[in-house]
PDB file of C-alpha atoms in Angstrom:
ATOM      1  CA  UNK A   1     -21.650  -2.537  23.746  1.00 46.00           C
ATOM      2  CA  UNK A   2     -23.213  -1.009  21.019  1.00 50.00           C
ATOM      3  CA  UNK A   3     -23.616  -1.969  17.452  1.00 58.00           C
ATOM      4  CA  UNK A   4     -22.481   0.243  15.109  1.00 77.00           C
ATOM      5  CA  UNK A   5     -24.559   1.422  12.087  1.00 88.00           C
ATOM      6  CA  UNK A   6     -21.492   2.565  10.167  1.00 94.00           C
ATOM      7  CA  UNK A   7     -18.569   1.031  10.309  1.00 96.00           C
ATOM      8  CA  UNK A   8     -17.174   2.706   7.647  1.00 97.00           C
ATOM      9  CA  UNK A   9     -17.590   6.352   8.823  1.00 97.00           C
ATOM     10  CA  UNK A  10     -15.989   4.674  12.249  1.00 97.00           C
ATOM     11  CA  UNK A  11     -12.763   3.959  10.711  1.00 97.00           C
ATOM     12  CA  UNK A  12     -12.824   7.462   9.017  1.00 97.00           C
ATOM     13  CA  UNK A  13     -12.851   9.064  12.528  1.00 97.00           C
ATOM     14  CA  UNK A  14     -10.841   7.117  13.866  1.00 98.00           C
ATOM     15  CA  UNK A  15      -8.014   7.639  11.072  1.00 98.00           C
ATOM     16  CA  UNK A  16      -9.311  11.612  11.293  1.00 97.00           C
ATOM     17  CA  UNK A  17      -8.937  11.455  15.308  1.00 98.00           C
ATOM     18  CA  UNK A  18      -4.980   9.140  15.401  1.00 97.00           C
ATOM     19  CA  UNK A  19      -3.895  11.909  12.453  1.00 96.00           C
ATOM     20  CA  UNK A  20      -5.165  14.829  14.614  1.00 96.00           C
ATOM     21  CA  UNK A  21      -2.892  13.962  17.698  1.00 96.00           C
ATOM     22  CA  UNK A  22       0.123  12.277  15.949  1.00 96.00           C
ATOM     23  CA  UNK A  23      -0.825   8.781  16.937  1.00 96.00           C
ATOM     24  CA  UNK A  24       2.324   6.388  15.537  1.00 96.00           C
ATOM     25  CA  UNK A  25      -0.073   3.650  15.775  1.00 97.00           C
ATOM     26  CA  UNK A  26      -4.278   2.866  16.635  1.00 98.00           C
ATOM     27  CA  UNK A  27      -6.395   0.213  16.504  1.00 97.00           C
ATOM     28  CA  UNK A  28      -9.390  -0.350  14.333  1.00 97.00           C
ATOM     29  CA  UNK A  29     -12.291  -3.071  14.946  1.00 96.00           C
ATOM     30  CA  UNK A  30     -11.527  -5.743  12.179  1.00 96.00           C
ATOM     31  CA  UNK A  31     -14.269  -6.426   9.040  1.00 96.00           C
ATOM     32  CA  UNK A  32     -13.655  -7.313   5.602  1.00 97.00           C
ATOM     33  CA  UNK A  33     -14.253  -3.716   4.246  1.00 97.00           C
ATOM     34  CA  UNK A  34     -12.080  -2.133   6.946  1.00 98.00           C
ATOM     35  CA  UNK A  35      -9.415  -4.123   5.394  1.00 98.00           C
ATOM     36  CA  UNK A  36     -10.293  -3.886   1.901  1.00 98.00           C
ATOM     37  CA  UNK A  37     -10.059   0.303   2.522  1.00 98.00           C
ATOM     38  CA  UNK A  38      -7.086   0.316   4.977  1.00 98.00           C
ATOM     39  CA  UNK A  39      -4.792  -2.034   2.160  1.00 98.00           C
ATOM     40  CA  UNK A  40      -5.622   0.943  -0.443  1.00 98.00           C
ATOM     41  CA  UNK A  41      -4.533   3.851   1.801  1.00 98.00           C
ATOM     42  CA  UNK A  42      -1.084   1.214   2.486  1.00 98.00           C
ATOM     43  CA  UNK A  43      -0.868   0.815  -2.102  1.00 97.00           C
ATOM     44  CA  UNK A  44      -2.201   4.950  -1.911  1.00 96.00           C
ATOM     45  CA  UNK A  45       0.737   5.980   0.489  1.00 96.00           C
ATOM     46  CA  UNK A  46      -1.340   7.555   3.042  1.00 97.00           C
ATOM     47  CA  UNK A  47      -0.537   5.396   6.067  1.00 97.00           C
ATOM     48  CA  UNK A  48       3.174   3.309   6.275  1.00 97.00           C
ATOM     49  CA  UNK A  49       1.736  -0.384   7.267  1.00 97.00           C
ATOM     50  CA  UNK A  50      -0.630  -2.332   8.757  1.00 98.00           C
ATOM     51  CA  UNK A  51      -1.546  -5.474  10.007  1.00 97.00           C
ATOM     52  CA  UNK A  52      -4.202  -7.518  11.315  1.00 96.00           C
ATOM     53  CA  UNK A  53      -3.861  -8.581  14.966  1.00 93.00           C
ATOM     54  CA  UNK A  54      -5.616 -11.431  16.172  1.00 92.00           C
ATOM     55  CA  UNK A  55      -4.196 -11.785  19.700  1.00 88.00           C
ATOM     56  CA  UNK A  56      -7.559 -10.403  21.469  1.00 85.00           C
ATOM     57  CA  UNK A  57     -10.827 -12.044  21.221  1.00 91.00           C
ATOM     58  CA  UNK A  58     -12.127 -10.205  18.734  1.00 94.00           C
ATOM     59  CA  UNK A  59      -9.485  -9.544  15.800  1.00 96.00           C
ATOM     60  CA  UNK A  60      -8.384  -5.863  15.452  1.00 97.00           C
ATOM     61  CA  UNK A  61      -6.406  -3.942  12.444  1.00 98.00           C
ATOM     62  CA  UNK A  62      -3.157  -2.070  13.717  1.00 98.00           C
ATOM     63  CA  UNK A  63      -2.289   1.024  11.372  1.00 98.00           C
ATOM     64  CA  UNK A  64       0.804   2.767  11.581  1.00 98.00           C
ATOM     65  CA  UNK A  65      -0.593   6.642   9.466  1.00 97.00           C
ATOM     66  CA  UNK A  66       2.562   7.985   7.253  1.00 97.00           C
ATOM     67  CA  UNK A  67       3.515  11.220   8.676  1.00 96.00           C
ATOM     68  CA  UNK A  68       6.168  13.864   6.635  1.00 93.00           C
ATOM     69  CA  UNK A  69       8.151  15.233   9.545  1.00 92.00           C
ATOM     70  CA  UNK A  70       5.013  16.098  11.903  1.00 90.00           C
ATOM     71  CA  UNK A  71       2.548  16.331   9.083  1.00 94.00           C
ATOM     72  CA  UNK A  72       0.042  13.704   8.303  1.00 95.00           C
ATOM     73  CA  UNK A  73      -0.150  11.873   4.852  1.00 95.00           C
ATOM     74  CA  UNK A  74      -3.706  12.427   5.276  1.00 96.00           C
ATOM     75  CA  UNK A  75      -5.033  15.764   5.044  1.00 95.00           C
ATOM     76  CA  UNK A  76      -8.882  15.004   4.817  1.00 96.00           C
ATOM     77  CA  UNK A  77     -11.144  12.007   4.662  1.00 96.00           C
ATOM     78  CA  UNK A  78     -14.708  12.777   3.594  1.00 97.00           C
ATOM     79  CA  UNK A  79     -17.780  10.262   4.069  1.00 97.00           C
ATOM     80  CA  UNK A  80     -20.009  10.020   1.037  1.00 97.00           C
ATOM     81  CA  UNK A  81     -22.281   7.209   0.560  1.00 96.00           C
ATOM     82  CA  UNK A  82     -23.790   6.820   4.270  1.00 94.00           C
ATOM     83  CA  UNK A  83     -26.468   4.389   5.448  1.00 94.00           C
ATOM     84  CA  UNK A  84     -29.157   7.242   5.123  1.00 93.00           C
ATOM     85  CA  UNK A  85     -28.371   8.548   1.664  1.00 97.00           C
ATOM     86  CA  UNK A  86     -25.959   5.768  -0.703  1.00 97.00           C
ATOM     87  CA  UNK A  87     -24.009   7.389  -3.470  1.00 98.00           C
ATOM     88  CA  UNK A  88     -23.764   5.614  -6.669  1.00 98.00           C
ATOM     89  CA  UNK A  89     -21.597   6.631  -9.527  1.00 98.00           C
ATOM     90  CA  UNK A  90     -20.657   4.639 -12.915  1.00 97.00           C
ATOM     91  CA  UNK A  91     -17.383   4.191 -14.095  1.00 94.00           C
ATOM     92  CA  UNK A  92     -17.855   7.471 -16.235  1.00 95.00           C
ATOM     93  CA  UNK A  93     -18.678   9.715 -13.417  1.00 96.00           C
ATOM     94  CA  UNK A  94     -16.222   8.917 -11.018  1.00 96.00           C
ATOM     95  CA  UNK A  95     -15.364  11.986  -9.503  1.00 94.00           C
ATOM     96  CA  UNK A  96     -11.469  13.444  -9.203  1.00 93.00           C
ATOM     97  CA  UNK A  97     -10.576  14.617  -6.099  1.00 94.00           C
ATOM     98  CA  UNK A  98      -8.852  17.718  -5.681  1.00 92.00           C
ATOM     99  CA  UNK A  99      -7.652  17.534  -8.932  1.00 89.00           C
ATOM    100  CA  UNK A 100      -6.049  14.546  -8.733  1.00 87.00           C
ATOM    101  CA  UNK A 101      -4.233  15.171  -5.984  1.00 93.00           C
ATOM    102  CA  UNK A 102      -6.939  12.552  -3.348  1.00 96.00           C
ATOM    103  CA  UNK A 103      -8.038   9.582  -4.145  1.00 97.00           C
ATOM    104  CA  UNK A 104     -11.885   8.388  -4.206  1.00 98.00           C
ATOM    105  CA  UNK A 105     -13.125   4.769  -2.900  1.00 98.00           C
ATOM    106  CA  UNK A 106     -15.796   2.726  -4.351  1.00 98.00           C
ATOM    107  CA  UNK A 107     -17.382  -0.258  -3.237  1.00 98.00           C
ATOM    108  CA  UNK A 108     -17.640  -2.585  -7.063  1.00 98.00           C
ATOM    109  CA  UNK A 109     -18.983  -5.859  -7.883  1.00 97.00           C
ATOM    110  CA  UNK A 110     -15.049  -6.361  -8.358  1.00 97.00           C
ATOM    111  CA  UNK A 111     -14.079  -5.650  -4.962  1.00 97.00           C
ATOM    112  CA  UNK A 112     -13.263  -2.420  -2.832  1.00 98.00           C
ATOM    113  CA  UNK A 113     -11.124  -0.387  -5.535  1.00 98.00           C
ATOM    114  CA  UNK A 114      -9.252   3.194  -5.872  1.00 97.00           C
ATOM    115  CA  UNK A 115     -11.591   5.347  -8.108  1.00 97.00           C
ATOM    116  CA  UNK A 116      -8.644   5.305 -10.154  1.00 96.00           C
ATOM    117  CA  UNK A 117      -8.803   1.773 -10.896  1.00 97.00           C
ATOM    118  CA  UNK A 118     -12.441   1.616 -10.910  1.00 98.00           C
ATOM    119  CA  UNK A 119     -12.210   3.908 -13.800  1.00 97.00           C
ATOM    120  CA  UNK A 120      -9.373   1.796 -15.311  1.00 97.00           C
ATOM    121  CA  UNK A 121     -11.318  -1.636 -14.869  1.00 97.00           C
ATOM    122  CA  UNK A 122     -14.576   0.515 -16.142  1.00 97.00           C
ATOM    123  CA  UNK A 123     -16.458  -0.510 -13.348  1.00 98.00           C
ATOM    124  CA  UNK A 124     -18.741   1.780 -11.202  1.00 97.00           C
ATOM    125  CA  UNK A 125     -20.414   1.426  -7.558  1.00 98.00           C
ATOM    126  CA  UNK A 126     -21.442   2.529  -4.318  1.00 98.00           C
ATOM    127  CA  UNK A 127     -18.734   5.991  -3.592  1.00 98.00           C
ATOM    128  CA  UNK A 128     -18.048   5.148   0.150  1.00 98.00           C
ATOM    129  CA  UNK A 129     -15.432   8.234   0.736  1.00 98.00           C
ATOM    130  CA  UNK A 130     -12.916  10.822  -0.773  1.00 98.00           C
ATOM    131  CA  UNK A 131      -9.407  10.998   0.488  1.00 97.00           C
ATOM    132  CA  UNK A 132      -6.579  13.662   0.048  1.00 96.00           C
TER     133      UNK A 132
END
């Protein structure tokens, strides 16, 4: 098996891919920032649940994506910060994504946050992906 050098843009396509063929539920390798992301697309409204599942040797995440009748919650999910080339904002240049309508997610010394509450707690960080 092969280690991966971004877990982050794994989950990504792996959200992208389960959207794309109207998966009700997938699996995701589990890690701390997995979670961290996957809990604010649950408080965000893009996917209906999840939960972590540790009946297999190594401990998984099981996401159920939102759907409104056969369309996805999630339209787009956009890698920005990669391991070649990190993005770092402040809490003043947080970017708005489509207007409002998507949601930005930033790595903080508080935690994994929303650019929404990044910008609320004034805090900025590493932008690890846009969302709408």
């Amino acid at each position: 098996m092969s280690a991966l050098t971004d877990p982050i843009a794994d989950l990504l396509t792996r959200v992208r891919n389960a959207v794309s063929v109207q998966k009700t539920e997938f699996f995701v390798p589990y890690s701390k920032i997995k979670s961290d992301i996957v809990s604010i697309l649950k408080r965000e409204g893009y996917i209906e649940e999840y939960e972590l599942d540790r009946s297999e040797v190594h401990p998984r995440i099981k996401i159920r994506p939102r759907y409104v009748g056969k369309t996805s919650a999630i339209a787009g999910l956009r890698r920005i910060s990669r391991p070649g080339l990190r993005r770092y904002v402040g809490s003043e240049d947080i970017p708005r994504v489509l207007g409002g309508l998507g949601i930005s997610i930033i790595s903080t010394s508080r935690g994994v946050l929303s650019g929404h509450d990044a910008r609320k707690q004034k805090v900025g960080g590493e932008l690890l992906a846009y969302i709408w």
